[in-house]
Amino acid sequence: METRNFQELVANSWQNGLYGCLGLDPDVSKIPACVKGSGVIGRIYQFLTDIIDESKDVVGFFKPNLAFFERYGSTGIQTLKELICRINIVAPGKPIILDAKKNEIGNSNLGYVDFVFNYLGVDAVTVNPYLGLLALKPFFQKKEKGIIVLCRTSNEESDEFQGQRVELTKRLKEEITIYSPSAQSFLGEFDETIPLYLVVAHRAHVYNKTFHNVGLVTGATYPEDLKPIRQIAGSMPFLLPGIGAQSKTGDLEADLRAVLENGFYQPEGNVIINVARAALYRSQNDDYAVKCMEYIVRLNSIINAWRASV
Amino acid sequence: METRNFQELVANSWQNGLYGCLGLDPDVSKIPACVKGSGVIGRIYQFLTDIIDESKDVVGFFKPNLAFFERYGSTGIQTLKELICRINIVAPGKPIILDAKKNEIGNSNLGYVDFVFNYLGVDAVTVNPYLGLLALKPFFQKKEKGIIVLCRTSNEESDEFQGQRVELTKRLKEEITIYSPSAQSFLGEFDETIPLYLVVAHRAHVYNKTFHNVGLVTGATYPEDLKPIRQIAGSMPFLLPGIGAQSKTGDLEADLRAVLENGFYQPEGNVIINVARAALYRSQNDDYAVKCMEYIVRLNSIINAWRASV
């Protein structure tokens, strides 16, 4: 591989049966007391380095969340950059997705594009569609990167706007069925309206036909909604947060099965299953990195067992 | 004033007839060659410091855009912090709005809240509503700050989702008219659907009833759409980008008049009129700061003349 390419990197993880994405959301109040380091930032760096080093072979993807680093201002940004360098050294084949939910207008996006892809050097970023996907064009033009659009987010309140019923005009219906013939089967169910997140899924799918680097954020907390999104989005990668700490059932196997039954794209799945808190803070003892690694192994095993059974 | 309060600061600017908001969007390719400084960051700092010092008495508000600083990583963040300190020293009564379009889920927002209000120390921030306004609660809970929600953005592509026609259910119609009796007059025009941005305006208005610190971003490029938004949003502050460089007419007076006729809330307006490129880069000579200041003076004059005439 001459230059890193997000699509190739994720495909490689899927081929190796590595579906778990480790969310790097450092919360100093949850880091075990035994973790040493100079100040808050030093302890965060030590903790995440231990976690990364232990999990690097079993994790399919890494996903740092910008909010947990930007909180510490310029020092936090510097630490994030160092962690990304660290991942690229110890796990050069694993794609790094920055969860930053970026959104700007026109050329103002270039500032964020530079920050994310040149300064930090990650492989993919999450973006927010509210300004319109065309407004985010400077992101999509980075063809070797992954641009993952918020679609149906995992939080409880996501229905407030994402779930608004949008007029399913004749033109929109036709456009969706042209781009996504498999969506025809369920569009009949939606009489005259569809939820906004399906319009976002459709528009992202249209962009993907041109740019071939678009993914969707689709919450694992709404597994039944993954089915129509998958029928619209075809093979696009789904980044699925909501497994683990956000679970309503507390049953990892049942949660994963519900997600896979509705969102898995044969043969390799095209799903990136994120876990953060539930993996990072499994133990308050000095086995925290091992316990985190074991949780990711278990997650991969459940998915691969399901995959073998269907 | 014991602690800084965004609502009081903006009211003070309006009372003094200062409506112009100076957008701090540094673009090194547009900074005059005569601006000296150590490297790119040094020249940006010098340029913006000159601009701020010259304009501080005529500007009502400052609005740095995070993208233009984050582009330079940790150094850019540090520079932004220093510029904010500078504004607080030379213009302590002028509110600073960070344009960052932030959005996160639940407690992850706390990272951004800390960054924006504790680390940078600005008075207000723009947020993106796609995750749901309730998801942004940690922002709204900062009662002394301003939380300015993207509603109808100024960019050409903003219709892609913001303009989607949303089902105007009986319940939604009733809820809007309860909170905004003056909206009754136009809701009849919208037969069975309303654009999504009006639902966002309504929901933000509902939040403002509890938190009293919510504003809206409403593009000056769609002046006719400001009327229904104002009827829904009552006295809420409107941050209006799109004057100047984004103008379709090139006629500053006509553009401002169209905005004021539809968006001005009597008696003091409750509008924050943003200009960035059109003010910052008026001259490539060493009078760049004076020319910028004069543009803001002209903008304020047009608004105050209009205000006196109605």
XYZ file of C-alpha atoms in Angstrom:
620
model
C 0.000 0.000 0.000
C 1.739 3.164 -1.184
C -0.556 5.714 0.423
C -2.953 4.903 3.228
C -6.496 4.448 1.975
C -9.382 4.248 4.431
C -11.472 1.870 2.305
C -8.571 -0.583 1.996
C -7.713 -0.373 5.685
C -11.270 -1.085 6.859
C -11.686 -3.904 4.337
C -8.503 -5.445 5.708
C -9.835 -5.387 9.280
C -13.138 -6.955 8.183
C -11.320 -9.686 6.246
C -9.460 -10.503 9.443
C -12.698 -10.698 11.424
C -11.851 -7.598 13.457
C -15.077 -5.622 13.903
C -14.422 -3.907 17.232
C -13.638 -0.205 17.161
C -12.015 1.087 20.332
C -13.417 4.484 21.270
C -10.688 6.552 22.921
C -12.769 8.732 25.269
C -10.451 9.427 28.209
C -12.228 10.395 31.439
C -9.710 11.038 34.176
C -12.280 10.335 36.901
C -12.592 6.752 35.607
C -8.907 5.972 35.031
C -7.579 3.464 37.615
C -5.630 5.027 40.493
C -2.638 2.807 39.711
C -2.017 4.650 36.417
C 0.956 6.959 36.922
C 1.872 10.026 34.913
C 2.667 13.701 35.169
C -0.608 15.482 35.885
C -3.990 14.766 34.312
C -2.690 14.804 30.747
C 0.258 12.572 31.652
C -2.040 9.993 33.251
C -4.420 10.058 30.253
C -1.508 9.535 27.886
C -0.128 6.643 29.941
C -3.544 4.979 30.287
C -4.395 5.176 26.588
C -0.906 4.084 25.536
C -1.228 0.967 27.705
C -4.690 0.283 26.279
C -3.563 0.789 22.672
C -0.449 -1.375 23.052
C -2.423 -4.247 24.584
C -5.377 -4.107 22.164
C -3.615 -3.257 18.913
C -3.835 -6.764 17.422
C -7.487 -7.437 18.265
C -8.945 -4.022 17.513
C -10.167 -3.379 13.973
C -10.282 0.410 14.266
C -9.503 3.211 16.710
C -11.862 6.140 17.296
C -10.618 9.028 19.452
C -13.324 11.579 20.279
C -12.062 15.151 19.915
C -14.183 16.475 22.815
C -12.199 14.459 25.360
C -8.916 16.024 24.202
C -9.978 19.553 23.225
C -11.211 19.927 26.805
C -7.525 20.437 27.719
C -6.920 23.088 25.058
C -3.655 23.175 23.127
C -2.062 20.557 25.422
C -4.954 18.191 24.779
C -4.632 18.650 21.015
C -0.900 17.971 21.241
C -1.581 14.806 23.282
C -4.139 13.601 20.747
C -1.590 14.069 17.978
C 0.993 12.074 19.939
C -1.491 9.245 20.542
C -2.291 9.109 16.831
C 1.452 8.906 16.079
C 1.683 6.112 18.654
C -1.107 4.125 16.969
C 0.552 4.587 13.580
C 3.790 3.173 15.010
C 2.452 0.148 16.913
C -0.565 -0.624 14.688
C 0.195 0.840 11.251
C -2.525 -1.164 9.503
C -5.390 -0.042 11.725
C -7.499 2.906 10.531
C -8.051 5.824 12.912
C -11.416 7.593 12.838
C -11.621 10.988 14.540
C -15.056 11.525 16.053
C -15.367 15.300 15.704
C -18.822 15.768 14.104
C -17.341 18.622 12.062
C -19.418 20.936 9.898
C -18.626 24.220 8.193
C -19.522 26.192 5.106
C -17.539 26.150 1.864
C -13.868 26.967 2.191
C -14.104 27.317 5.975
C -14.176 23.515 5.944
C -10.597 23.591 4.670
C -9.412 24.613 8.130
C -10.908 21.452 9.611
C -9.768 19.307 6.678
C -6.201 20.508 7.308
C -6.482 19.940 11.051
C -7.910 16.449 10.775
C -6.009 14.996 7.826
C -2.754 16.977 7.704
C -2.067 18.013 11.295
C -3.519 14.994 13.135
C -3.207 12.649 10.176
C -6.213 10.402 10.847
C -7.838 8.210 8.188
C -11.462 9.237 8.643
C -13.657 11.788 10.388
C -17.298 12.069 11.395
C -19.237 15.033 9.954
C -22.640 16.550 10.721
C -25.006 16.966 7.730
C -27.223 19.848 8.952
C -25.552 22.464 6.697
C -26.096 20.213 3.669
C -23.709 17.580 2.367
C -22.675 19.762 -0.561
C -21.421 22.323 1.970
C -18.981 19.653 3.180
C -17.459 19.059 -0.261
C -13.864 19.876 0.853
C -14.120 16.793 3.090
C -15.508 14.487 0.405
C -12.786 15.577 -1.999
C -10.249 13.784 0.193
C -10.789 10.563 -1.717
C -8.324 8.419 0.220
C -10.023 9.338 3.522
C -13.321 8.211 5.061
C -16.068 10.799 5.590
C -18.644 9.378 7.976
C -21.927 11.283 8.067
C -24.124 11.414 11.185
C -27.376 9.748 10.139
C -29.326 8.060 12.958
C -27.360 8.772 16.120
C -27.350 6.499 19.154
C -28.552 9.015 21.743
C -32.019 8.953 23.299
C -32.869 12.418 21.995
C -31.897 11.771 18.392
C -35.528 11.675 17.230
C -36.032 15.380 17.944
C -34.994 16.320 14.390
C -33.640 13.110 12.817
C -37.021 11.467 13.360
C -39.084 14.315 11.906
C -41.385 12.977 9.191
C -40.331 14.480 5.888
C -42.588 14.712 2.868
C -41.850 11.771 0.544
C -42.420 13.576 -2.730
C -42.812 11.589 -5.936
C -39.443 12.911 -7.046
C -37.664 11.867 -3.838
C -39.248 8.407 -4.002
C -38.117 7.986 -7.606
C -34.625 9.229 -6.840
C -34.226 6.831 -3.918
C -35.405 3.842 -5.947
C -33.107 4.719 -8.858
C -30.063 4.833 -6.588
C -31.212 2.042 -4.264
C -33.482 -0.480 -6.036
C -33.617 -2.607 -2.869
C -35.300 0.278 -1.027
C -38.398 -0.113 -3.199
C -39.682 -2.959 -1.025
C -40.055 -0.832 2.095
C -40.747 2.611 0.627
C -44.340 1.496 0.147
C -44.635 1.169 3.927
C -43.847 4.848 4.288
C -47.012 6.303 2.930
C -46.359 9.954 2.369
C -43.505 10.702 4.750
C -40.158 9.216 5.760
C -37.960 10.087 8.726
C -35.314 12.728 8.030
C -32.470 10.290 8.745
C -33.473 8.218 5.704
C -33.198 11.320 3.526
C -29.720 11.878 4.983
C -28.838 8.225 4.274
C -30.053 8.616 0.702
C -28.170 11.853 0.064
C -24.977 10.377 1.549
C -25.449 7.363 -0.716
C -25.717 9.670 -3.741
C -22.477 11.394 -2.699
C -20.809 8.036 -2.274
C -21.516 7.248 -5.939
C -19.218 10.146 -6.826
C -16.677 10.148 -4.020
C -16.589 6.466 -2.918
C -15.480 7.439 0.581
C -18.716 8.084 2.473
C -19.934 6.184 5.536
C -22.800 6.609 8.002
C -23.048 6.878 11.782
C -25.998 4.673 12.729
C -26.710 4.027 16.394
C -26.671 0.430 17.597
C -29.364 1.529 20.049
C -31.965 1.558 17.229
C -31.293 -1.797 15.551
C -34.670 -1.989 13.806
C -33.904 1.288 12.008
C -30.711 -0.126 10.512
C -32.629 -2.233 8.003
C -34.076 0.574 5.860
C -30.830 2.538 6.218
C -28.869 -0.461 4.905
C -31.333 -0.934 2.043
C -30.777 2.667 1.020
C -27.034 2.789 1.653
C -25.946 -0.498 0.053
C -22.367 -1.412 0.926
C -21.440 1.847 2.670
C -19.540 1.407 5.964
C -21.662 1.876 9.089
C -20.015 3.214 12.220
C -22.174 1.904 15.069
C -21.851 3.508 18.497
C -24.158 2.505 21.335
C -22.901 -0.984 22.178
C -21.871 -1.426 25.807
C -22.460 1.524 28.131
C -25.471 2.835 26.164
C -27.152 -0.601 25.980
C -30.784 -0.791 27.075
C -30.644 -4.573 27.612
C -27.183 -5.045 29.160
C -26.906 -8.191 27.013
C -23.927 -7.826 24.656
C -24.780 -10.880 22.560
C -28.414 -9.907 22.079
C -27.470 -6.311 21.236
C -24.911 -7.405 18.661
C -27.272 -9.949 17.099
C -29.956 -7.294 16.651
C -27.435 -4.989 14.978
C -26.014 -7.696 12.711
C -29.400 -9.015 11.605
C -30.371 -5.549 10.412
C -27.119 -3.879 9.451
C -24.633 -6.561 8.318
C -23.789 -6.351 4.622
C -22.741 -9.716 3.185
C -20.135 -11.102 2.940
C -17.896 -9.029 5.207
C -20.345 -6.926 7.134
C -19.168 -3.373 6.457
C -19.813 -2.521 10.094
C -17.526 -0.768 12.561
C -18.775 -1.604 16.053
C -17.660 1.028 18.527
C -17.147 0.466 22.245
C -15.593 3.028 24.548
C -16.464 3.231 28.258
C -17.569 -0.413 28.468
C -14.112 -1.517 27.273
C -11.820 1.188 28.670
C -12.959 1.054 32.277
C -13.571 -2.674 32.837
C -11.091 -2.869 35.691
C -9.779 -0.477 38.324
C -6.739 -2.711 38.904
C -3.499 -2.975 36.976
C -5.084 -5.484 34.584
C -7.166 -2.683 32.972
C -5.469 -3.000 29.578
C -5.849 -6.795 29.494
C -9.518 -6.594 30.507
C -10.154 -4.047 27.763
C -8.427 -6.258 25.195
C -10.442 -9.292 26.323
C -13.700 -7.375 25.890
C -12.813 -6.545 22.277
C -11.864 -10.190 21.681
C -15.250 -11.258 23.032
C -17.026 -8.750 20.816
C -15.177 -9.976 17.714
C -15.921 -13.607 18.675
C -19.638 -13.015 19.011
C -19.728 -11.324 15.618
C -17.662 -14.012 13.903
C -19.783 -16.775 15.453
C -22.949 -15.073 14.216
C -21.358 -14.625 10.801
C -20.497 -18.337 10.617
C -24.040 -19.300 11.613
C -25.942 -17.449 8.883
C -21.435 43.560 36.361
C -20.009 40.941 38.736
C -19.827 38.018 36.325
C -19.952 38.379 32.566
C -23.397 37.604 31.199
C -23.917 37.201 27.466
C -27.470 38.573 27.465
C -26.369 41.734 29.278
C -23.332 42.217 27.055
C -25.301 41.954 23.803
C -28.068 44.212 25.128
C -25.414 46.780 25.953
C -24.042 46.734 22.390
C -27.551 47.092 20.928
C -28.334 50.003 23.250
C -25.223 51.712 21.926
C -26.288 51.146 18.320
C -23.444 48.695 17.679
C -24.837 45.901 15.493
C -21.722 44.857 13.588
C -20.092 41.583 14.561
C -16.524 41.207 13.348
C -15.877 37.672 12.127
C -12.271 36.727 12.856
C -11.567 34.298 9.990
C -7.842 34.679 9.321
C -6.730 33.593 5.845
C -3.006 34.054 5.456
C -3.283 34.246 1.659
C -5.415 37.401 2.027
C -3.420 39.191 4.740
C -1.582 42.259 3.346
C 2.101 41.695 2.590
C 3.038 44.611 4.846
C 1.919 42.682 7.961
C 5.034 41.453 9.740
C 5.330 38.612 12.210
C 7.163 35.391 12.942
C 5.865 32.803 10.496
C 2.247 32.273 9.448
C 0.891 32.233 12.986
C 2.871 35.338 13.931
C 1.477 37.270 10.959
C -2.088 36.137 11.712
C -1.711 37.251 15.317
C -0.295 40.640 14.309
C -2.984 41.221 11.668
C -5.894 40.346 13.951
C -4.441 42.312 16.859
C -4.223 45.423 14.651
C -7.788 44.855 13.435
C -9.149 44.313 16.954
C -7.366 47.340 18.414
C -8.643 49.635 15.660
C -12.236 48.335 15.624
C -12.829 47.695 19.311
C -15.001 50.775 19.905
C -17.235 50.410 16.847
C -17.713 46.654 16.873
C -20.654 45.262 18.852
C -19.398 41.685 18.983
C -16.427 39.542 17.950
C -16.831 36.127 16.325
C -13.693 34.020 15.818
C -14.300 30.876 13.745
C -12.559 27.834 15.237
C -11.792 26.273 11.830
C -9.368 29.067 10.949
C -7.330 28.447 14.102
C -7.635 24.674 14.565
C -6.094 24.353 11.097
C -2.758 25.087 12.829
C -3.231 22.460 15.537
C -2.139 23.149 19.107
C -0.340 26.368 18.087
C -3.508 27.660 16.450
C -5.550 26.892 19.565
C -2.987 28.697 21.712
C -3.118 31.713 19.368
C -6.913 31.790 19.515
C -6.746 31.807 23.304
C -4.275 34.703 23.238
C -6.499 36.693 20.871
C -9.483 36.155 23.155
C -7.388 37.395 26.101
C -6.427 40.404 23.986
C -10.067 41.252 23.247
C -10.934 40.925 26.926
C -8.163 43.412 27.767
C -8.804 46.076 25.113
C -12.595 45.648 24.784
C -13.820 44.108 28.045
C -17.456 44.981 27.397
C -17.714 43.302 24.000
C -19.076 39.739 23.886
C -17.056 37.080 22.062
C -18.935 34.376 20.160
C -16.955 31.299 19.127
C -18.244 29.928 15.839
C -17.541 26.219 16.334
C -20.859 24.542 15.384
C -20.263 22.058 18.208
C -22.415 18.993 18.775
C -21.953 15.936 20.951
C -23.971 13.440 22.942
C -24.667 13.716 26.671
C -21.624 14.088 28.863
C -19.256 14.117 25.885
C -20.476 17.693 25.432
C -18.744 18.550 28.704
C -15.385 18.341 26.954
C -16.449 21.052 24.514
C -18.173 23.093 27.235
C -14.892 23.104 29.175
C -12.864 23.984 26.093
C -15.102 26.825 24.987
C -16.092 28.435 28.277
C -13.280 27.534 30.678
C -10.179 27.166 28.521
C -10.934 29.796 25.847
C -13.322 31.779 28.028
C -15.694 33.069 25.331
C -19.208 34.348 26.054
C -21.161 32.325 23.501
C -20.817 29.449 21.063
C -22.650 28.200 17.992
C -24.043 24.643 18.182
C -25.491 22.264 15.584
C -28.946 20.821 16.382
C -28.860 17.560 14.362
C -28.330 15.331 17.436
C -31.340 16.950 19.126
C -31.284 20.018 21.349
C -31.783 17.932 24.486
C -28.500 16.177 23.662
C -26.807 19.575 24.011
C -28.129 20.200 27.526
C -24.635 20.649 29.077
C -24.308 23.744 26.870
C -27.712 25.193 27.746
C -27.006 24.710 31.439
C -24.355 27.430 31.200
C -26.940 30.092 31.942
C -24.607 33.094 31.805
C -23.406 32.082 28.318
C -25.077 32.328 24.918
C -25.892 29.112 23.038
C -26.605 29.954 19.414
C -28.289 27.166 17.456
C -27.794 26.733 13.696
C -31.262 27.203 12.214
C -31.337 28.534 8.633
C -27.710 28.820 7.574
C -26.439 31.321 5.018
C -24.860 28.873 2.572
C -26.320 28.052 -0.843
C -26.714 24.375 -0.008
C -28.529 24.870 3.284
C -31.860 23.727 1.825
C -30.643 20.152 1.379
C -31.909 19.175 4.843
C -32.936 22.437 6.544
C -35.461 23.037 3.776
C -36.989 19.553 3.877
C -40.759 19.815 4.297
C -41.678 18.331 7.650
C -45.143 17.090 8.516
C -46.994 19.832 10.415
C -48.962 17.589 12.732
C -51.895 18.989 14.681
C -49.841 18.622 17.836
C -46.834 20.511 16.434
C -49.103 23.291 15.149
C -50.750 23.614 18.555
C -47.435 23.576 20.362
C -46.001 26.311 18.131
C -49.041 28.549 18.572
C -49.027 28.077 22.348
C -45.390 29.150 22.603
C -45.549 31.712 19.780
C -49.056 33.205 19.384
C -47.763 35.539 16.654
C -46.885 32.512 14.506
C -50.590 31.701 14.115
C -50.955 34.250 11.321
C -48.562 32.490 8.968
C -48.951 28.853 10.028
C -52.124 28.774 7.950
C -49.988 29.415 4.861
C -48.108 26.208 5.530
C -50.790 23.736 4.714
C -49.559 20.395 5.934
C -45.802 20.819 6.041
C -43.240 23.353 7.261
C -39.517 23.533 6.522
C -37.304 21.753 9.050
C -35.576 24.995 10.056
C -38.861 26.313 11.482
C -39.133 23.210 13.664
C -35.575 23.895 14.856
C -36.517 27.541 15.543
C -39.546 26.394 17.525
C -37.649 23.828 19.576
C -34.892 26.363 20.335
C -37.598 28.811 21.410
C -39.026 26.200 23.791
C -35.551 25.668 25.280
C -35.119 29.395 25.642
C -38.211 29.509 27.878
C -36.282 27.353 30.354
C -32.690 28.442 29.867
C -33.031 32.086 28.667
C -29.711 31.899 26.838
C -30.587 30.524 23.397
C -30.048 32.304 20.076
C -30.355 31.318 16.413
C -28.028 31.422 13.416
C -30.163 32.720 10.550
C -28.515 33.534 7.237
C -28.804 37.090 5.948
C -28.796 35.509 2.480
C -32.428 34.376 2.959
C -34.044 37.579 4.277
C -37.599 36.523 3.415
C -37.231 33.450 5.638
C -36.362 35.589 8.664
C -39.962 36.708 9.099
C -41.514 33.376 10.115
C -38.397 32.541 12.143
C -38.755 35.824 14.059
C -42.485 35.204 14.594
C -41.660 31.848 16.136
C -38.575 32.929 18.070
C -39.827 36.190 19.610
C -37.019 38.231 21.141
C -34.268 35.630 20.786
C -30.947 36.997 19.459
C -30.291 36.267 15.781
C -26.716 35.852 14.609
C -26.805 36.766 10.914
C -23.892 35.736 8.696
C -24.005 36.307 4.953
C -23.637 40.097 4.726
C -20.718 41.236 2.578
C -18.754 38.522 0.780
C -21.742 36.151 0.488
C -24.078 38.872 -0.839
C -26.005 38.078 -4.016
C -26.698 41.761 -4.771
C -23.403 43.422 -3.782
C -25.532 46.248 -2.335
C -24.834 46.533 1.406
C -27.715 48.931 2.094
C -30.285 46.851 0.245
C -29.071 43.644 1.891
C -29.249 45.160 5.366
C -32.687 46.677 4.752
C -34.069 43.297 3.671
C -32.665 41.693 6.821
C -33.935 44.415 9.142
C -37.432 44.521 7.659
C -37.834 40.810 8.333
C -35.645 40.104 11.345
C -35.440 43.268 13.492
C -37.157 42.898 16.859
C -38.354 46.231 18.244
C -37.106 48.302 19.936
C -33.444 47.283 19.890
C -33.288 44.771 17.095
C -31.822 41.688 18.771
C -29.680 41.094 15.697
C -25.951 40.412 15.494
C -24.849 41.225 11.943
C -21.678 39.352 11.085
C -19.101 40.459 8.532
C -15.753 38.768 8.074
C -13.919 38.734 4.723
C -15.668 41.876 3.438
C -14.339 43.828 6.433
C -11.004 42.118 7.155
C -9.535 42.301 3.674
C -10.737 45.711 2.426
C -7.210 46.972 1.825
C -3.877 45.396 0.940
C -2.042 48.502 2.193
C -1.077 49.507 5.706
C -4.491 51.130 6.220
C -6.137 47.671 6.434
C -7.211 48.110 10.055
C -8.685 51.571 9.443
C -10.560 50.380 6.345
C -11.995 47.479 8.310
C -13.093 49.796 11.118
C -14.713 52.189 8.622
C -16.704 49.340 7.077
C -18.147 48.411 10.483
C -18.963 52.081 11.131
C -20.801 52.226 7.813
C -22.717 49.055 8.642
C -23.776 50.426 12.036
C -24.783 53.746 10.424
C -27.015 52.097 7.847
C -28.744 50.083 10.558
C -29.199 53.059 12.880
C -30.533 55.207 10.023
C -33.042 52.497 9.126
C -33.988 52.178 12.780
C -34.622 55.928 13.051
C -36.762 55.868 9.910
C -39.305 53.241 10.968
